[in-house]
XYZ file of N, CA and C in Angstrom:
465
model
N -13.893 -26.737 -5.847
C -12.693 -26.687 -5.016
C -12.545 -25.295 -4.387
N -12.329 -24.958 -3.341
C -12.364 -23.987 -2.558
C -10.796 -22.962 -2.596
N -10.874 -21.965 -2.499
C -9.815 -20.922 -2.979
C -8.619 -21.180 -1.631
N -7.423 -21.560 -2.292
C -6.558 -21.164 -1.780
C -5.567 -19.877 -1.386
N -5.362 -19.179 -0.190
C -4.887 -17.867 -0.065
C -3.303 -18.077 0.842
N -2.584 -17.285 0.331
C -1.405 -17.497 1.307
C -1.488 -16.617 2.425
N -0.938 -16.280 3.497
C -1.068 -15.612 4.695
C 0.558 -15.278 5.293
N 0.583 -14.190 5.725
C 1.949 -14.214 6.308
C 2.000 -14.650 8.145
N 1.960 -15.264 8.632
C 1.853 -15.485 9.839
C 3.389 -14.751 10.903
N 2.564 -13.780 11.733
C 3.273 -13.037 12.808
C 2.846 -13.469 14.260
N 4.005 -12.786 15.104
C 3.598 -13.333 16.404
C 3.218 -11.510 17.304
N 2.740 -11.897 17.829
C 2.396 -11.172 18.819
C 1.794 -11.302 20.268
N 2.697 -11.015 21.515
C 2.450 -11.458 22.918
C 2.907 -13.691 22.665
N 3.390 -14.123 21.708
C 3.607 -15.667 21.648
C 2.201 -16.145 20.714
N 1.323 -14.850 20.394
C 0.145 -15.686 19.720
C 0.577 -15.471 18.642
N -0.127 -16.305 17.019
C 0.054 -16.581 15.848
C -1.071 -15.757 15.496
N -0.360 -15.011 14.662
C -1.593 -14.051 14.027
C -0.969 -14.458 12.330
N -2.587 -14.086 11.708
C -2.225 -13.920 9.890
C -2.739 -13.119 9.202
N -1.931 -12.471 8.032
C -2.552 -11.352 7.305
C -2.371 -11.880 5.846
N -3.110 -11.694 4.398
C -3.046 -12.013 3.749
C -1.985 -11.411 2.936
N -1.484 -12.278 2.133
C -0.021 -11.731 1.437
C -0.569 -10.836 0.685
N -1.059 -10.501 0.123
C -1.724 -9.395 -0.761
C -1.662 -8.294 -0.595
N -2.400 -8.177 1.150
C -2.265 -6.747 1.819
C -1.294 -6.538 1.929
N 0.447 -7.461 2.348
C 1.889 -7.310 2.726
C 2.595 -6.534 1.464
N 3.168 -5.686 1.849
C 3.960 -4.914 0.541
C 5.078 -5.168 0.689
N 6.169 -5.141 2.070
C 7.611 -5.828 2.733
C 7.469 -6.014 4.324
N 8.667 -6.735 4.662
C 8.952 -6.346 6.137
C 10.452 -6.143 6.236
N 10.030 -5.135 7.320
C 11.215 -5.045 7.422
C 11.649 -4.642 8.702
N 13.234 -4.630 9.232
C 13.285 -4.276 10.233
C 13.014 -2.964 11.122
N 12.652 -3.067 12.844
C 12.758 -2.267 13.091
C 13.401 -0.890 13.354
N 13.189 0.404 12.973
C 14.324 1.168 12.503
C 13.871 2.334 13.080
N 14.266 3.647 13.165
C 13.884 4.961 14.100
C 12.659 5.453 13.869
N 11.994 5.461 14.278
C 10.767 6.014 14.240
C 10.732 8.087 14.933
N 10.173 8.898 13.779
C 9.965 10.289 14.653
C 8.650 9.955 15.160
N 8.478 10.549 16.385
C 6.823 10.729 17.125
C 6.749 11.944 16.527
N 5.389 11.437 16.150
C 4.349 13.118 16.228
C 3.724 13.421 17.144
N 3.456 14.439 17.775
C 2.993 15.068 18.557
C 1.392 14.910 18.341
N 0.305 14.863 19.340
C -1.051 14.906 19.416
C -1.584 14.046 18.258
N -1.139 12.388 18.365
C -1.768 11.765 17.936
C -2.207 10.595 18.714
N -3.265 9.474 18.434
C -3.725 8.350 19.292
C -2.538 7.908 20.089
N -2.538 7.209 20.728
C -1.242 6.350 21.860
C -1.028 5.352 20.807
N -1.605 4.990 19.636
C -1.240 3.760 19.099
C -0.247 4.011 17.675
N -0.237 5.476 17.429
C 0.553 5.565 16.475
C 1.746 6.429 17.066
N 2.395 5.114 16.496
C 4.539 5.874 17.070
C 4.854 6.581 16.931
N 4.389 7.246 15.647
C 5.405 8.076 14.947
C 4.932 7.796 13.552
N 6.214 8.340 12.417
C 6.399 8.429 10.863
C 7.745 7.925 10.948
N 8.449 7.154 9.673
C 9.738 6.739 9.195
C 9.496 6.552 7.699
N 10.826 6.508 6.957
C 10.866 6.293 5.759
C 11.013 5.233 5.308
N 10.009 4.319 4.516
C 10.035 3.680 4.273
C 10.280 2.882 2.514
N 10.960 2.363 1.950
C 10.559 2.385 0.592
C 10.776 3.946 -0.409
N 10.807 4.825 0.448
C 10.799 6.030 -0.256
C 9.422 7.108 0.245
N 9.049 6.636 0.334
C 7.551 6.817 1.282
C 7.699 6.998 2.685
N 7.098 8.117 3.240
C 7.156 8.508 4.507
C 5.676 7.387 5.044
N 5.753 7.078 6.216
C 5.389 6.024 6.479
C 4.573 5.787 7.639
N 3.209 5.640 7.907
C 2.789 5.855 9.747
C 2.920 4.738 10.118
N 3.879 4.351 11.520
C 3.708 3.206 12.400
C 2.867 3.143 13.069
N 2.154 1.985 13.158
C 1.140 1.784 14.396
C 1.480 0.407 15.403
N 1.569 0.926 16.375
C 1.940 -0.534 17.325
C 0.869 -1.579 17.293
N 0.909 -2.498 16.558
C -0.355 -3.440 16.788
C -0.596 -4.228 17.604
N 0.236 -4.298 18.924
C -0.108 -5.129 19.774
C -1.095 -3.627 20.896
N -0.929 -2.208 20.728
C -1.492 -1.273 21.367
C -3.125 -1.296 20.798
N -2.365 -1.581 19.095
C -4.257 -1.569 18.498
C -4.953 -2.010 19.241
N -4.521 -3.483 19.266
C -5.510 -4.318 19.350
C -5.893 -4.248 20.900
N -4.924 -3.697 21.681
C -5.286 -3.500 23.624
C -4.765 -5.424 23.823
N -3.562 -5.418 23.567
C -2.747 -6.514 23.821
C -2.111 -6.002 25.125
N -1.462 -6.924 25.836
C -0.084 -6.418 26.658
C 1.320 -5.955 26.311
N 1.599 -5.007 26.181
C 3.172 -4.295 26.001
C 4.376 -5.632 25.629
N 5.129 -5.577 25.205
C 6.098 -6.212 25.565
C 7.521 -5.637 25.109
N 8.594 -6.031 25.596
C 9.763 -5.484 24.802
C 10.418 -5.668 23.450
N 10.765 -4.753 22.424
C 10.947 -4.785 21.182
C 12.691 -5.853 21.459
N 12.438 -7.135 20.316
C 13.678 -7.803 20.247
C 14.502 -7.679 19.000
N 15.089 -8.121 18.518
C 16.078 -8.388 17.227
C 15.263 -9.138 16.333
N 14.093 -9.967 16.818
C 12.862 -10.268 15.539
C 11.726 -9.166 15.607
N 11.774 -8.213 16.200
C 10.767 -7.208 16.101
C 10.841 -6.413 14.984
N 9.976 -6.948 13.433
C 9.597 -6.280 12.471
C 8.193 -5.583 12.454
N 8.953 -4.927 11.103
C 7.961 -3.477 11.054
C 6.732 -4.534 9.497
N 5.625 -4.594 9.549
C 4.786 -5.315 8.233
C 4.397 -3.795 7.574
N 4.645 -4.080 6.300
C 4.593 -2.585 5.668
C 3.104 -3.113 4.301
N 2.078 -2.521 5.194
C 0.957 -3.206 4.354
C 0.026 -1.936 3.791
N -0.838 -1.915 3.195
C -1.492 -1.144 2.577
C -3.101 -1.253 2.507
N -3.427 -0.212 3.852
C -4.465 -0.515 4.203
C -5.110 1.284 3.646
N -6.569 0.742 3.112
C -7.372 2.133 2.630
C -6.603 2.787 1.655
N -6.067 2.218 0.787
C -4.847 3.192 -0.153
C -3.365 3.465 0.206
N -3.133 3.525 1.738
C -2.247 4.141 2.290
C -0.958 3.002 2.308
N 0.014 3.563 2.600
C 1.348 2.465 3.506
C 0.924 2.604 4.143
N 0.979 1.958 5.413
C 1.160 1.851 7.249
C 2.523 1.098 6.922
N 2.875 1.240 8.270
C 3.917 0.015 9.326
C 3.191 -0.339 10.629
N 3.093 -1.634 10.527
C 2.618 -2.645 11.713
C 4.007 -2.982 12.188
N 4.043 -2.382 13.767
C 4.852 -3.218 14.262
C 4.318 -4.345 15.267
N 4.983 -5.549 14.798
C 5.067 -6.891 15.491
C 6.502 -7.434 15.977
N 5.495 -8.507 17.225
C 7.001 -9.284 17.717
C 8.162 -10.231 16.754
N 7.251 -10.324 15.576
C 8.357 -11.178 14.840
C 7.112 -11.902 13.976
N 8.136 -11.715 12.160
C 7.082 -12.215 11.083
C 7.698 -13.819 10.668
N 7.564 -14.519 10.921
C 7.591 -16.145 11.256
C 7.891 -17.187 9.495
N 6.669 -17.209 8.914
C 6.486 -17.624 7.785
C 5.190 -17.401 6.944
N 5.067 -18.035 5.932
C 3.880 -18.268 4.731
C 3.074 -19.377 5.088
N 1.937 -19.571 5.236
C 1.393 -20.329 5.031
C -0.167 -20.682 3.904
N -0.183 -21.670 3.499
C -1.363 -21.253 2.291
C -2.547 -21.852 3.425
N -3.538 -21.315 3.312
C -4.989 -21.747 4.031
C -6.099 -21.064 2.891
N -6.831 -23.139 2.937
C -8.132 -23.153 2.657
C -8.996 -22.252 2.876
N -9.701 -22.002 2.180
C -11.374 -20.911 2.542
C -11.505 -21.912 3.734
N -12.040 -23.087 3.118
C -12.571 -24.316 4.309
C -12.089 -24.183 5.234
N -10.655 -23.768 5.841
C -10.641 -24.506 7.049
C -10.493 -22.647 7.917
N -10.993 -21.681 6.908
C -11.621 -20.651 7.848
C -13.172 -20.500 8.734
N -12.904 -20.538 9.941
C -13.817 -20.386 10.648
C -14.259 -18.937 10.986
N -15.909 -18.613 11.349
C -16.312 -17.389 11.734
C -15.365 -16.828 13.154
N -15.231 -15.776 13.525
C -14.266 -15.542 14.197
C -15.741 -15.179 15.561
N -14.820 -15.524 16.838
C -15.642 -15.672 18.082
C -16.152 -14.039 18.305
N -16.839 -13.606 19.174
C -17.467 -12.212 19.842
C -15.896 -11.902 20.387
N -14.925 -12.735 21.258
C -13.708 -12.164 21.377
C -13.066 -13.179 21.539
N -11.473 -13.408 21.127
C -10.725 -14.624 20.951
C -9.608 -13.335 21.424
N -8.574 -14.295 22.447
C -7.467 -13.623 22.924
C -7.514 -12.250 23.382
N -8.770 -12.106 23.851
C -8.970 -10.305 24.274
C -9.191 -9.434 23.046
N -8.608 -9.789 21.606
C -9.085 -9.198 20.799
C -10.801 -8.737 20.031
N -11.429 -7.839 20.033
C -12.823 -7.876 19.674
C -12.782 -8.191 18.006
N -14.012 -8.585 17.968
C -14.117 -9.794 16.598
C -14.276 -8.431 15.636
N -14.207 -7.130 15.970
C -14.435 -6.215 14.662
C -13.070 -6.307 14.128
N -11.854 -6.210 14.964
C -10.380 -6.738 14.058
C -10.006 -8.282 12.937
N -11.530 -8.527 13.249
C -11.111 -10.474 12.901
C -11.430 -10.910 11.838
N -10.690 -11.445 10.964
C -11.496 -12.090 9.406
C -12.413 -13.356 9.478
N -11.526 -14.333 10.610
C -11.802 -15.404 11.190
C -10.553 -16.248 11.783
N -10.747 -17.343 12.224
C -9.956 -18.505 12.448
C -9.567 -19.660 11.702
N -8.063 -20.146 11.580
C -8.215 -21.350 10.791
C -7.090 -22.013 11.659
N -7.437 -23.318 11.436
C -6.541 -24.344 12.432
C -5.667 -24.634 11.449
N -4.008 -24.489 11.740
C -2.967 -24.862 10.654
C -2.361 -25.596 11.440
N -1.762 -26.911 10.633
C -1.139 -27.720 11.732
C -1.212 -27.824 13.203
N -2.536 -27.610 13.969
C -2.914 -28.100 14.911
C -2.984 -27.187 16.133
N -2.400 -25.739 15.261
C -2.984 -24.259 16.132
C -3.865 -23.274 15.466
N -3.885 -23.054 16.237
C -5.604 -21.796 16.052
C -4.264 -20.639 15.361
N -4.831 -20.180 13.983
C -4.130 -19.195 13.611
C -5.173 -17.886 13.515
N -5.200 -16.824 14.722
C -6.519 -15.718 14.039
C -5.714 -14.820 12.851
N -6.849 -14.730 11.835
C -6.935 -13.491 11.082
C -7.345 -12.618 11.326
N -6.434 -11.573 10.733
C -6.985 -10.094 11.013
C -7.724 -9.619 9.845
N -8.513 -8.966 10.092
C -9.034 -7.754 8.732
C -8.533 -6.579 9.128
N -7.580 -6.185 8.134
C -6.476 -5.350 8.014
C -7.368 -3.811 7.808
N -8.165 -3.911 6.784
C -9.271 -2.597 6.495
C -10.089 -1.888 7.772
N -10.114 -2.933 8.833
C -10.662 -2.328 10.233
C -9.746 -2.561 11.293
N -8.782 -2.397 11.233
C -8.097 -1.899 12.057
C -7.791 -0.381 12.027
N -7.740 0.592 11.332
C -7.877 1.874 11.668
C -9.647 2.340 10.730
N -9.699 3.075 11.749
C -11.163 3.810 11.186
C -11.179 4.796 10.560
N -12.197 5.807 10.037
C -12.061 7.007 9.296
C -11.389 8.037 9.699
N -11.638 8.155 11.096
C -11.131 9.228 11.913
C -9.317 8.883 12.104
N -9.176 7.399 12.303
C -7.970 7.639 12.586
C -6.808 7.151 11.213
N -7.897 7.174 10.342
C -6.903 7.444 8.885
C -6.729 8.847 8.592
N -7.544 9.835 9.011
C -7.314 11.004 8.454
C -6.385 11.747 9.668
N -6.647 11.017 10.548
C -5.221 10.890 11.885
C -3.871 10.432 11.224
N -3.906 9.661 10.633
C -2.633 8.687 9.877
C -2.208 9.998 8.710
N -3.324 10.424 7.857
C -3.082 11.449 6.597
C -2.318 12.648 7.442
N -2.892 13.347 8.419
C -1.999 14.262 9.239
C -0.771 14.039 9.224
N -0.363 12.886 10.350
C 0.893 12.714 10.655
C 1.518 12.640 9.205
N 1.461 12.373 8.023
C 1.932 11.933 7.107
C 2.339 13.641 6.564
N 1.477 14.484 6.178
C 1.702 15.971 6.040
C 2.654 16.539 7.162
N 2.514 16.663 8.058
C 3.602 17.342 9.082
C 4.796 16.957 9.104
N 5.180 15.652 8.604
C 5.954 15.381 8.536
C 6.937 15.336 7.142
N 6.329 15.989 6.374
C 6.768 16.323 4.675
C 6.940 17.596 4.583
């Protein structure tokens, strides 16, 4: 019998994205963010989070999505990628869903403009394409020790 995993499913630009509950630590709302100075375009800023000073990264910028405007469902996913907190901000965190290993598919060369190095794979849930992310490559070495900066300057 094949492993069941739960997923938190978010939206971003109207698409269904999923991250595994595991990596999710809370969400929560969007709240003030300080910018730091001389870092990537994709990280906002630092906020406090949990008690923990905290790096935001816009994930619809990660990924080279289209912009859109922050609403009253625009949460912050407070996940723990490479050791660290981050904050992912998204258009809005939706629900749980449990998905089969089985009904994960290899993820395409590029699905939705996104490149398949962000991708765990695909799984069809109730009759939409839900992509996964791999949360561990979305920031790289360079721009974790980018993330470790902002995190010092700001302490």
């Amino acid at each position: 019998m094949a492993e069941v995993t739960k997923y938190i499913v978010f939206k971003l630009n109207d698409q269904s994205f999923g991250v595994a509950v595991q990596q999710i630590i809370s969400i929560e709302r969007l709240q003030e963010i300080t910018a730091i100075p001389r870092t990537s375009e994709f990280i906002k800023g630092v906020t406090e989070l949990r008690g923990e000073t905290t790096p935001i990264i816009d994930l619809k910028e990660r990924l080279m999505l289209a912009e859109s405007d922050t609403t009253n469902d625009t949460r912050i996913l407070v996940v723990s990628i490479q050791g660290m907190q981050i904050g992912l901000i998204v258009d809005a965190a939706t629900e749980v869903v449990d998905i089969d290993e089985n009904q994960i598919q290899a993820a395409p060369k590029l699905i939705a403009g996104i490149q398949e190095t962000f991708l765990k794979g695909v799984a069809k849930v109730d009759k939409h394409l839900l992509i996964l992310l791999d949360l561990d490559r979305i920031v790289d070495l360079n721009e974790t020790n980018e993330l470790e900066e902002a995190i010092k300057e700001e302490n």
